Amino acid sequence: MLRTHTCGELNKDHIGQTVTLSGWVDRVRDHGGGKFIDLRDRYGKTQVVIDPDSPKQAMDNVQPVRNEFVIQVIGKVSERPAGQDNPKISTGQIELHVEELNVLNACKTPPFVPNQKDLPNEDLRLKHRYLDLRRKPMQETLVLRSRIIKAMRDYCEANDFIDVETPILGRSTPEGARDYLVPSRVHNGQFYALPQSPQIYKQIMMIAGYDRYVQVARCFRDEDLRADRQPEFTQLDMEMSFVDGDDVIGMIDGMMQKLAKDVLDIDLQLPLPRMTWDEAMTRFGHDAPDLRFGVEIVDLTDIAAKTEFRVFRSVADSGKFVRGICAPNGQSKFSRRGIDDLTKFVQEDFGAKGLAWFRVEEDGTLNSTIAKNFQAEELAEIATRMEAKPGDLVMIIADTWEVSCKALYGLRKRIGAELELYDPKTMNFSWVTEFPMFEHDPEADRWIAMHHPFTAPLESDLEHLDTDPGKARAQAYDLVINGYEAGGGTIRIHDNKIQEKVFGLLGLNAEAAQERFGFLLDALQYGAPPHGGIALGIDRVVMLFNNLENIRDCIAFPKTQKATDLMMEAPNLVETLQLKELGIEITKTDDDA
RNA sequence: GGCACUGUAGCUCAAUUGGUUAGAGUACCGGACUGUCGAUCCGGUGGUUGCGGGUUCGAGUCCCGUCAGUGUCGCCA
């Protein structure tokens, strides 16, 4: 037997027993006469003692032992001498006196060790991921991830969901994100696509009568990465029949309540708050607002229209918007130079023309280099509307609706973090609903589906499809946690007539729609029940429940920003023979450029 | 594709703002030490400053290019 116990479970109750432990050497403390070894596994650490009374076998075998060796120790559990307890570890009241020590495997001098204080650079961590994953924070995250997924599955099972696996090799549907393509050997020149989501399969499952479907589904999107975005990620994918949006939201409300209780021991009040997309954009400039703090956008366009300040006047007169936010006590953090930084930020990242700002003086008046362009009453009106207090910093963007939303969202996010307007440990759950059906693409002058082309419009907005598609709102809902989109879903179109109309608006004629989604259109005609669903980003949920800022730390083997795996060195070149079998010829590589 | 930050010993960082032989902690190697738990003490090995070019009497430091990691905008139905 290689071990009788783990390194985290021995305590005073085991004193006197002879046990066998196996694990990694976390640290060796050499005192000449004796040695202390902290033996580690994922359950904890146990102190192993070798002293002059230990058998020669152990004395000899321990000689070459260094960090991260894998060893096995047989010995007697002993109470530690008085005053020598270590309260930092679960086994701190006992230690193991060695009777036999075996090196199960040596370890090269590692580039870094799991208990090291300063984390190595990310590329090194990813290259030696097996070492990085030995770190306690990584192990805790992966354990929590496992618990979260189990809680999700338990909840779904309790609610009669059926777990169904859908294919990884599917069909390319060029709408939306770029597909990862897989060449077919049997059909040279043809390709499978990895699923961006199991969307169509799960709808087909509804038509097939499996009224509650769930899957922990791996999804793939060949787009650029972010701190919260990986090219391959995991969704809790769900679909339900005979439901409306409230039913789906209610189901997820219950799941979040269970997760919060099971995982974080937080009691969530249900129903979770909801706001419409319009409201979110107006108040926060974004469809996933962070509601852990206030600081809402204030519209000043009407005041701006009255002023002599040409920048504001011209923007207001041309139908654009003058909107701002007020950073509480913002002057403490943002000096003139800090404001210059914010100005650069909104210009470079969001294309804003500039940033107008005012300091709120002790007497409550607004002051700034541009203040002379305003009447005192106008400044007072701005201050009143923004509820500006002495010490605050008022920031105003005069631009199109879109730019003011983006820039103010960016500013709000920054000041929230930099002025510490919220406790980063708090959790905030909410819904954003009634997304627009379509976005207008000004370049191609056409409508694009905001969610996906199977999204059902609100019943009340059906008429807009014919008259003013931009006004049509969807039966869509996003779950927002701490300013992140943690999931999103819609009620689907089950009526083929409406589906055809939507395809038409998206520029897909009957022929093109049949070509791309024919199988779904066919299926919809064979008794499709009303249905809808949602997909939760599991990696993001894990990130948020762990209070992490980086999704790579929630995934065992993540990719770098350039979508490579530094450990496996993927992607890689393949054998010419493989390409030949696939009928593929490489005509251009990165090296050509 | 754009912008920004980072890259110096195995690892984490420093180098007085362009100046002489690039330092420290840790790891590693050797030695001392019977109770430590980030053990301690003594000694030692270890460097193409990511790579290529340029400016300069002189470059880790400045400039250009490039590679890699990260953040972000575009992108992500």
XYZ file of C-alpha atoms (C1' of nucleotides) in Angstrom:
670
model
C 0.000 0.000 0.000
C 1.507 3.300 -1.046
C -0.383 5.298 1.555
C -2.796 4.738 4.398
C -3.696 8.389 4.939
C -3.427 11.708 3.151
C -1.124 14.480 4.265
C -4.004 16.556 5.583
C -5.939 14.217 7.827
C -3.768 13.112 10.721
C -4.500 14.601 14.138
C -4.201 13.834 17.846
C -6.615 10.900 17.474
C -4.013 9.083 15.401
C -1.208 9.355 17.961
C 0.562 6.057 18.394
C -0.591 4.633 15.064
C 1.874 3.550 12.431
C 0.853 5.093 9.097
C 2.148 5.407 5.555
C 2.106 8.759 3.777
C 3.063 9.576 0.224
C 3.443 13.012 -1.251
C 5.680 15.777 -2.477
C 8.467 17.352 -0.464
C 7.291 20.880 0.175
C 10.349 21.880 2.160
C 13.305 20.316 3.932
C 14.705 21.897 7.074
C 18.119 20.417 7.749
C 19.542 20.700 11.250
C 22.528 18.490 10.788
C 21.487 16.022 13.441
C 17.930 15.819 12.186
C 15.731 16.876 9.352
C 12.169 18.102 9.123
C 10.294 17.470 5.920
C 6.964 19.062 5.107
C 5.217 16.385 3.079
C 2.475 17.752 0.861
C -0.439 16.472 -1.145
C -3.615 18.236 -2.173
C -5.169 17.600 1.233
C -2.505 19.336 3.285
C 0.936 19.046 4.807
C 2.353 16.797 7.466
C 5.673 17.310 9.230
C 7.974 14.321 8.974
C 10.834 14.043 11.472
C 14.130 12.294 10.891
C 16.543 12.380 13.810
C 19.597 10.438 14.967
C 17.307 7.772 16.403
C 15.775 7.097 12.969
C 16.764 3.876 11.162
C 19.801 4.001 8.911
C 17.574 3.184 5.908
C 15.757 6.481 6.356
C 18.933 8.439 7.065
C 20.479 7.154 3.844
C 17.434 7.559 1.643
C 16.683 11.083 2.793
C 20.146 12.250 1.773
C 19.378 13.279 -1.833
C 15.810 14.430 -1.127
C 15.090 17.952 -2.348
C 12.095 20.117 -3.172
C 9.277 18.353 -5.023
C 10.698 14.846 -4.690
C 7.931 12.284 -4.408
C 8.527 10.203 -1.305
C 6.803 7.637 0.821
C 7.181 7.661 4.573
C 6.198 4.969 7.042
C 6.248 6.088 10.630
C 4.558 6.600 13.922
C 2.216 9.515 14.553
C 3.497 11.430 17.584
C 2.339 14.386 19.555
C 4.569 17.375 18.994
C 6.724 18.513 21.905
C 5.035 21.119 24.120
C 4.926 24.550 22.476
C 5.885 23.224 19.042
C 2.416 23.031 17.518
C 1.986 24.680 14.142
C -1.483 26.246 13.995
C -1.011 27.090 10.308
C -1.588 23.524 9.133
C -4.406 21.103 9.883
C -1.961 18.459 11.092
C -0.041 20.962 13.224
C -0.522 19.108 16.494
C 1.220 15.963 15.353
C 4.272 14.851 13.414
C 5.437 11.631 11.856
C 8.585 9.947 13.195
C 10.146 8.058 10.332
C 10.668 4.343 10.406
C 11.098 3.893 6.668
C 11.557 6.420 3.881
C 11.444 5.644 0.174
C 12.024 7.969 -2.736
C 9.208 7.165 -5.164
C 10.541 9.601 -7.710
C 13.193 12.278 -7.839
C 12.549 15.779 -9.149
C 14.789 17.955 -11.251
C 15.438 21.316 -9.687
C 12.113 22.959 -10.515
C 11.992 26.393 -12.171
C 9.639 27.405 -9.401
C 8.089 25.733 -6.387
C 4.434 25.704 -5.399
C 4.927 27.448 -2.080
C 6.993 30.284 -3.470
C 5.921 33.734 -2.356
C 6.362 35.642 -5.617
C 4.517 34.074 -8.520
C 6.640 33.525 -11.601
C 5.635 35.110 -14.884
C 2.576 33.748 -16.566
C 4.459 32.174 -19.473
C 6.550 30.112 -17.070
C 3.488 29.078 -15.098
C 1.774 27.950 -18.297
C 4.826 26.143 -19.641
C 5.177 24.154 -16.413
C 1.478 23.996 -15.692
C 1.895 20.784 -13.657
C 3.966 22.792 -11.174
C 1.602 25.737 -11.203
C -1.367 23.468 -10.578
C 0.374 22.200 -7.419
C -0.074 25.669 -5.928
C -2.722 25.783 -3.260
C -4.748 28.650 -4.786
C -4.974 26.768 -8.077
C -6.047 23.583 -6.332
C -8.661 25.446 -4.324
C -10.038 27.049 -7.468
C -10.301 23.747 -9.310
C -11.972 22.129 -6.319
C -14.460 24.998 -6.169
C -15.017 24.667 -9.884
C -15.814 21.009 -9.434
C -18.236 21.807 -6.605
C -19.941 24.520 -8.662
C -20.479 22.169 -11.576
C -21.771 19.461 -9.256
C -24.205 21.902 -7.651
C -25.396 22.966 -11.106
C -25.911 19.369 -12.161
C -27.649 18.445 -8.914
C -30.004 21.379 -9.352
C -30.744 20.454 -12.942
C -31.320 16.829 -12.079
C -33.676 17.813 -9.261
C -35.603 19.842 -11.831
C -35.939 16.994 -14.346
C -33.276 18.152 -16.780
C -31.698 15.468 -18.934
C -27.983 15.653 -19.644
C -27.421 15.115 -23.369
C -24.111 15.234 -25.192
C -24.116 16.943 -28.575
C -21.482 16.612 -31.295
C -18.184 18.440 -31.260
C -17.850 17.978 -34.995
C -20.632 20.046 -36.486
C -21.417 22.300 -39.348
C -20.002 25.740 -39.971
C -22.594 28.496 -39.677
C -20.693 31.651 -40.571
C -22.983 33.982 -38.606
C -21.287 35.421 -35.535
C -17.891 34.390 -34.305
C -15.242 32.727 -36.435
C -15.384 28.950 -36.436
C -12.592 26.557 -35.666
C -12.583 24.303 -38.680
C -11.656 20.630 -38.822
C -10.839 19.189 -42.223
C -12.534 15.998 -43.291
C -10.336 13.193 -44.591
C -13.257 11.238 -45.984
C -14.587 14.285 -47.793
C -11.566 16.165 -49.074
C -12.143 19.873 -49.242
C -14.958 19.816 -46.706
C -14.797 20.884 -43.108
C -16.497 20.328 -39.810
C -16.759 23.239 -37.418
C -16.309 23.019 -33.665
C -19.430 24.297 -31.913
C -19.577 27.939 -30.867
C -22.417 26.646 -28.729
C -24.743 23.646 -29.026
C -27.521 26.108 -29.869
C -29.179 24.311 -32.732
C -28.795 20.836 -31.274
C -30.544 21.840 -28.104
C -33.404 23.383 -30.036
C -33.704 20.154 -31.968
C -33.846 18.301 -28.640
C -36.865 20.424 -27.709
C -38.573 19.543 -30.972
C -37.736 15.927 -30.185
C -39.680 16.204 -26.966
C -36.927 16.229 -24.331
C -38.427 19.231 -22.640
C -35.583 19.951 -20.251
C -32.049 19.589 -21.609
C -28.749 20.432 -19.954
C -25.119 19.936 -20.893
C -21.771 21.018 -19.549
C -20.685 21.946 -23.027
C -17.293 22.898 -24.370
C -17.574 25.742 -26.872
C -15.079 27.171 -29.332
C -14.759 30.632 -30.854
C -11.819 31.677 -32.954
C -11.711 35.261 -31.729
C -9.147 37.296 -29.849
C -8.749 36.642 -26.144
C -9.257 38.792 -23.076
C -8.771 38.446 -19.347
C -12.280 36.966 -19.201
C -12.309 35.208 -22.569
C -10.724 31.989 -23.840
C -11.069 30.497 -27.327
C -12.362 27.294 -25.799
C -14.612 27.596 -22.793
C -17.285 25.733 -20.892
C -20.961 26.600 -20.754
C -23.787 25.206 -18.716
C -26.099 24.930 -21.685
C -29.800 24.582 -20.965
C -33.044 24.526 -22.903
C -36.672 24.180 -21.812
C -39.973 23.655 -23.596
C -43.323 25.307 -22.837
C -41.667 28.226 -21.101
C -41.516 31.981 -21.376
C -38.651 34.210 -20.354
C -39.863 34.465 -16.770
C -39.758 30.695 -16.427
C -36.142 30.491 -17.575
C -35.097 33.418 -15.402
C -36.881 31.880 -12.442
C -35.111 28.569 -12.987
C -31.709 30.278 -13.007
C -32.664 32.453 -10.032
C -33.136 29.250 -8.087
C -29.853 27.857 -9.325
C -27.952 30.986 -8.322
C -29.561 30.905 -4.905
C -28.407 27.322 -4.443
C -24.900 28.060 -5.750
C -24.525 31.104 -3.538
C -25.666 29.082 -0.529
C -23.747 25.876 -1.258
C -20.513 27.457 -2.398
C -20.288 30.821 -0.648
C -22.837 30.409 2.152
C -24.600 33.571 0.995
C -28.387 33.898 1.170
C -29.646 35.391 -2.087
C -32.955 37.207 -2.057
C -35.174 36.156 -4.960
C -36.241 37.197 -7.453
C -32.948 38.669 -8.599
C -33.379 42.293 -9.700
C -34.033 42.977 -13.381
C -33.664 45.985 -15.609
C -34.262 46.409 -19.293
C -31.470 46.864 -21.780
C -32.649 50.424 -22.449
C -32.428 51.237 -18.785
C -28.989 49.652 -18.450
C -27.618 51.649 -21.367
C -29.187 54.890 -20.154
C -28.094 54.538 -16.546
C -24.773 52.741 -16.971
C -23.812 52.850 -20.655
C -23.415 49.072 -20.816
C -25.506 45.923 -21.055
C -23.756 44.315 -18.082
C -23.534 47.014 -15.442
C -21.627 46.493 -12.224
C -24.263 47.205 -9.585
C -21.939 46.919 -6.619
C -21.733 50.703 -6.612
C -23.779 53.707 -7.735
C -22.408 56.460 -9.973
C -25.034 56.565 -12.700
C -24.878 58.433 -15.962
C -26.626 61.800 -15.912
C -27.955 63.367 -19.115
C -27.064 67.047 -19.430
C -27.922 67.560 -23.089
C -30.720 70.049 -22.374
C -28.480 72.178 -20.171
C -25.653 71.955 -22.675
C -27.948 73.263 -25.400
C -28.424 76.493 -23.455
C -24.757 77.216 -22.808
C -22.285 79.306 -24.760
C -19.711 76.522 -24.592
C -19.337 75.693 -28.247
C -18.355 72.038 -27.785
C -21.488 71.312 -25.773
C -23.746 73.491 -27.881
C -22.808 71.972 -31.202
C -23.075 68.430 -29.894
C -26.478 69.115 -28.343
C -27.714 70.934 -31.441
C -26.706 68.086 -33.742
C -28.826 65.581 -31.875
C -25.958 63.989 -30.017
C -25.617 63.718 -26.269
C -23.902 65.455 -23.402
C -23.785 63.027 -20.506
C -21.598 62.643 -17.489
C -20.824 60.886 -14.270
C -19.759 62.233 -10.924
C -16.844 60.495 -9.226
C -17.354 60.657 -5.471
C -14.313 62.265 -3.870
C -12.664 61.894 -7.258
C -10.229 64.737 -6.669
C -8.431 62.645 -4.065
C -7.262 60.255 -6.744
C -7.239 62.274 -9.949
C -4.936 65.252 -10.069
C -4.626 67.284 -13.232
C -2.306 64.625 -14.530
C -4.689 61.854 -13.562
C -7.427 63.644 -15.492
C -5.101 63.826 -18.498
C -4.762 60.055 -18.218
C -8.537 59.633 -18.167
C -8.809 61.934 -21.189
C -6.310 59.859 -23.109
C -8.162 56.753 -21.984
C -11.537 57.843 -23.388
C -9.929 59.129 -26.577
C -7.766 56.131 -27.361
C -10.003 53.338 -26.146
C -13.441 54.647 -27.044
C -12.892 57.270 -29.713
C -14.258 60.139 -27.630
C -13.298 63.630 -28.782
C -12.327 64.627 -25.294
C -13.263 64.713 -21.653
C -14.855 67.755 -20.058
C -14.419 67.873 -16.308
C -15.151 69.998 -13.269
C -13.815 69.944 -9.776
C -16.413 70.522 -7.099
C -15.049 73.197 -4.781
C -15.592 73.481 -1.029
C -18.560 75.798 -1.576
C -20.140 73.371 -4.020
C -19.384 75.357 -7.177
C -17.876 73.743 -10.247
C -14.424 74.813 -11.312
C -12.379 73.898 -14.334
C -10.354 75.350 -17.159
C -13.569 75.453 -19.184
C -15.714 76.978 -16.411
C -15.450 80.467 -17.884
C -17.583 79.336 -20.827
C -20.574 78.824 -18.561
C -22.949 81.035 -16.626
C -22.913 80.454 -12.887
C -26.539 79.243 -12.996
C -25.663 76.694 -15.681
C -22.848 75.299 -13.583
C -25.123 75.222 -10.565
C -27.745 73.343 -12.571
C -25.175 70.776 -13.663
C -23.935 70.387 -10.102
C -27.458 69.956 -8.785
C -28.469 67.418 -11.373
C -25.323 65.382 -10.803
C -25.705 65.652 -7.042
C -22.088 66.775 -6.963
C -20.473 67.223 -3.565
C -17.284 69.039 -2.586
C -14.262 66.947 -3.506
C -16.095 65.182 -6.322
C -14.895 65.127 -9.894
C -17.515 65.621 -12.595
C -16.672 64.053 -15.969
C -18.674 64.777 -19.079
C -18.620 63.244 -22.535
C -20.183 65.137 -25.429
C -20.565 62.737 -28.317
C -22.835 60.255 -30.051
C -24.992 57.995 -27.926
C -22.732 55.029 -28.596
C -19.476 56.809 -27.788
C -20.888 58.411 -24.647
C -22.107 55.015 -23.470
C -18.779 53.332 -24.061
C -16.632 56.119 -22.655
C -18.761 56.669 -19.560
C -18.967 52.927 -18.977
C -15.167 52.771 -19.174
C -14.771 55.753 -16.843
C -17.296 54.378 -14.378
C -15.558 51.030 -14.282
C -12.192 52.678 -13.693
C -13.279 55.048 -10.970
C -15.242 52.288 -9.276
C -12.077 50.250 -8.933
C -9.595 53.057 -8.403
C -11.682 54.978 -5.879
C -12.611 51.671 -4.205
C -16.305 52.416 -4.371
C -17.209 48.833 -3.507
C -15.953 45.899 -1.496
C -14.441 43.538 -4.077
C -15.669 40.577 -2.017
C -19.361 41.395 -2.416
C -21.427 39.568 -5.024
C -24.148 41.222 -7.045
C -26.538 39.284 -9.248
C -29.011 40.854 -11.660
C -30.732 40.415 -14.996
C -30.735 42.629 -18.058
C -33.741 41.931 -20.289
C -35.409 43.040 -23.494
C -32.329 43.394 -25.652
C -32.894 44.813 -29.125
C -33.482 42.195 -31.800
C -31.090 43.810 -34.232
C -28.097 46.043 -34.450
C -27.606 48.147 -37.522
C -24.343 47.699 -39.345
C -23.696 51.129 -40.881
C -20.962 49.885 -43.213
C -22.993 47.161 -44.873
C -26.247 49.044 -44.175
C -27.958 45.949 -42.908
C -29.365 44.475 -39.728
C -27.410 41.971 -37.672
C -28.905 39.752 -34.990
C -27.841 41.022 -31.599
C -28.107 37.581 -30.049
C -28.656 34.928 -32.686
C -31.101 34.646 -35.560
C -33.429 32.249 -33.707
C -34.292 34.764 -31.008
C -37.998 35.511 -30.608
C -39.164 39.108 -30.539
C -41.424 40.355 -27.763
C -45.052 39.646 -28.725
C -45.780 43.343 -28.398
C -42.988 44.233 -30.806
C -43.934 41.865 -33.613
C -45.352 44.754 -35.609
C -41.978 46.543 -35.544
C -40.480 43.761 -37.623
C -42.338 45.160 -40.610
C -42.123 48.858 -39.849
C -39.017 49.609 -37.798
C -36.836 46.580 -37.003
C -34.469 48.701 -34.919
C -37.276 49.176 -32.403
C -38.053 45.496 -32.023
C -37.008 44.062 -28.703
C -36.158 40.430 -28.103
C -37.246 37.953 -25.488
C -33.652 37.907 -24.328
C -32.058 37.991 -20.894
C -28.510 38.158 -19.607
C -27.403 37.177 -16.137
C -24.979 39.799 -14.832
C -22.640 39.194 -11.912
C -20.419 42.044 -10.699
C -20.398 43.728 -14.094
C -19.692 40.560 -16.069
C -22.059 38.814 -18.439
C -22.236 35.451 -16.700
C -24.800 34.011 -19.054
C -27.418 34.818 -21.605
C -30.390 33.285 -23.241
C -33.529 33.826 -25.221
C -36.909 32.443 -26.011
C -36.584 30.968 -29.502
C -38.768 31.392 -32.486
C -40.927 28.281 -32.871
C -43.081 29.718 -35.654
C -41.581 29.212 -39.067
C -43.301 32.316 -40.459
C -41.617 34.585 -37.939
C -38.331 32.769 -38.419
C -38.453 33.431 -42.144
C -39.245 37.070 -41.532
C -36.272 37.445 -39.220
C -33.990 35.734 -41.698
C -35.307 38.131 -44.313
C -34.413 41.133 -42.174
C -30.948 39.685 -41.698
C -30.544 39.570 -45.455
C -31.038 35.836 -45.779
C -33.512 34.972 -48.486
C -35.414 31.725 -48.324
C -32.793 29.973 -50.384
C -29.843 31.150 -48.326
C -31.652 30.387 -45.078
C -32.489 26.919 -46.330
C -28.865 26.413 -47.329
C -27.533 27.323 -43.878
C -30.230 26.317 -41.448
C -32.454 24.115 -43.536
C -32.392 21.294 -41.039
C -33.662 23.618 -38.306
C -36.307 25.189 -40.534
C -37.451 21.698 -41.491
C -37.544 20.596 -37.876
C -39.542 23.664 -36.869
C -42.311 22.452 -39.161
C -42.663 19.102 -37.424
C -44.290 20.177 -34.200
C -41.855 22.508 -32.485
C -43.028 23.444 -28.988
C -42.511 26.953 -27.641
C -39.053 26.807 -26.118
C -36.166 28.816 -24.821
C -33.053 28.493 -22.768
C -29.863 29.939 -21.516
C -26.131 29.285 -21.368
C -24.046 30.168 -18.338
C -20.327 30.730 -18.710
C -18.965 28.276 -16.185
C -15.413 29.600 -16.320
C -16.698 33.085 -15.596
C -18.954 31.912 -12.793
C -15.986 30.147 -11.234
C -13.882 33.278 -11.679
C -16.486 35.455 -9.989
C -17.230 33.013 -7.174
C -13.490 32.837 -6.522
C -13.119 36.610 -6.635
C -10.527 36.251 -9.404
C -9.897 38.707 -12.211
C -8.549 36.260 -14.718
C -10.285 33.354 -16.373
C -7.030 31.471 -16.994
C -6.788 30.860 -13.262
C -10.127 29.009 -13.413
C -9.109 26.643 -16.204
C -6.657 23.814 -15.733
C -4.968 24.221 -19.113
C -5.711 27.652 -20.558
C -4.374 29.303 -23.684
C -2.286 32.450 -23.933
C -3.531 35.678 -25.448
C -2.299 34.448 -28.820
C -4.346 31.267 -28.319
C -1.381 28.972 -27.859
C -0.808 26.228 -25.315
C 2.695 26.848 -23.964
C 2.939 23.430 -22.361
C 1.795 21.281 -25.289
C 3.035 23.810 -27.815
C -0.212 23.851 -29.708
C -1.004 24.711 -32.408
C 1.847 23.091 -34.297
C 2.913 22.162 -37.782
C 1.755 18.751 -38.944
C 3.272 16.088 -41.160
C 3.046 16.617 -44.890
C 1.445 13.198 -45.146
C -1.384 14.257 -42.864
C -2.040 17.281 -45.032
C -1.895 15.200 -48.159
C -4.531 12.805 -46.852
C -6.728 15.787 -46.130
C -6.129 17.292 -49.530
C -4.749 20.408 -47.916
C -1.852 22.510 -49.117
C -0.385 25.312 -47.016
C 0.098 28.362 -49.183
C 1.049 30.896 -46.533
C 2.474 30.809 -43.025
C 3.309 33.473 -40.467
C 6.947 33.092 -41.470
C 6.170 34.316 -44.975
C 5.346 37.777 -43.707
C -5.249 44.717 -37.034
C -4.418 49.269 -33.373
C -2.657 51.160 -28.567
C -0.158 50.344 -23.860
C 2.859 47.806 -20.134
C 6.568 44.046 -19.239
C 11.157 41.123 -20.672
C 18.253 41.666 -16.438
C 21.211 34.876 -12.735
C 16.894 28.672 -12.476
C 12.983 32.155 -9.992
C 11.396 37.209 -7.960
C 13.466 41.853 -8.447
C 17.457 46.140 -8.224
C 21.056 48.969 -11.015
C 21.519 56.672 -8.345
C 17.768 58.309 -15.065
C 23.791 57.140 -20.741
C 29.333 55.960 -17.234
C 34.138 51.976 -14.789
C 34.110 44.804 -12.815
C 25.469 44.392 -13.730
C 23.795 43.597 -7.554
C 20.251 41.457 -3.686
C 16.877 37.704 -1.916
C 15.699 32.852 -3.018
C 16.911 28.312 -5.517
C 21.328 25.307 -6.561
C 26.469 23.261 -4.810
C 29.825 22.656 -0.368
C 30.345 23.195 4.989
C 28.381 23.985 10.295
C 24.240 23.017 13.508
C 19.451 17.963 17.933
C 13.166 21.084 17.501
C 12.587 23.676 12.982
C 8.141 25.085 10.468
C 9.794 31.266 5.042
C 14.997 27.319 10.136
C 19.703 29.724 11.058
C 25.070 30.640 10.177
C 29.619 30.424 6.770
C 31.449 29.850 1.768
C 30.701 29.051 -3.518
C 28.751 28.321 -8.683
C 25.605 30.966 -11.725
C 24.553 36.685 -16.736
C 24.842 36.901 -25.005
C 20.431 42.264 -19.797
C 14.525 38.209 -25.060
C 16.601 38.623 -30.236
C 18.548 41.869 -34.473
C 20.117 46.559 -35.964
C 21.218 51.833 -34.933
C 22.856 56.458 -32.165
C 27.178 57.407 -28.852
C 33.871 57.957 -26.689
C 30.547 54.731 -23.842
C 23.882 51.390 -24.022
C 20.616 46.979 -19.271
C 19.216 52.346 -19.763
C 18.005 56.199 -25.856
C 15.978 55.057 -31.179
C 14.090 51.421 -35.011
C 12.613 46.490 -36.003
C 11.295 41.735 -34.189
C 9.725 37.738 -30.718
C 7.165 36.413 -26.249
C 3.757 37.345 -21.973
C -0.120 40.567 -20.194
C -4.050 44.473 -20.403
C -7.283 46.926 -23.654
C -9.940 48.807 -28.373
C -11.669 46.470 -32.780
C -13.687 41.521 -32.730
C -16.599 38.022 -29.493
C -24.520 36.026 -33.637
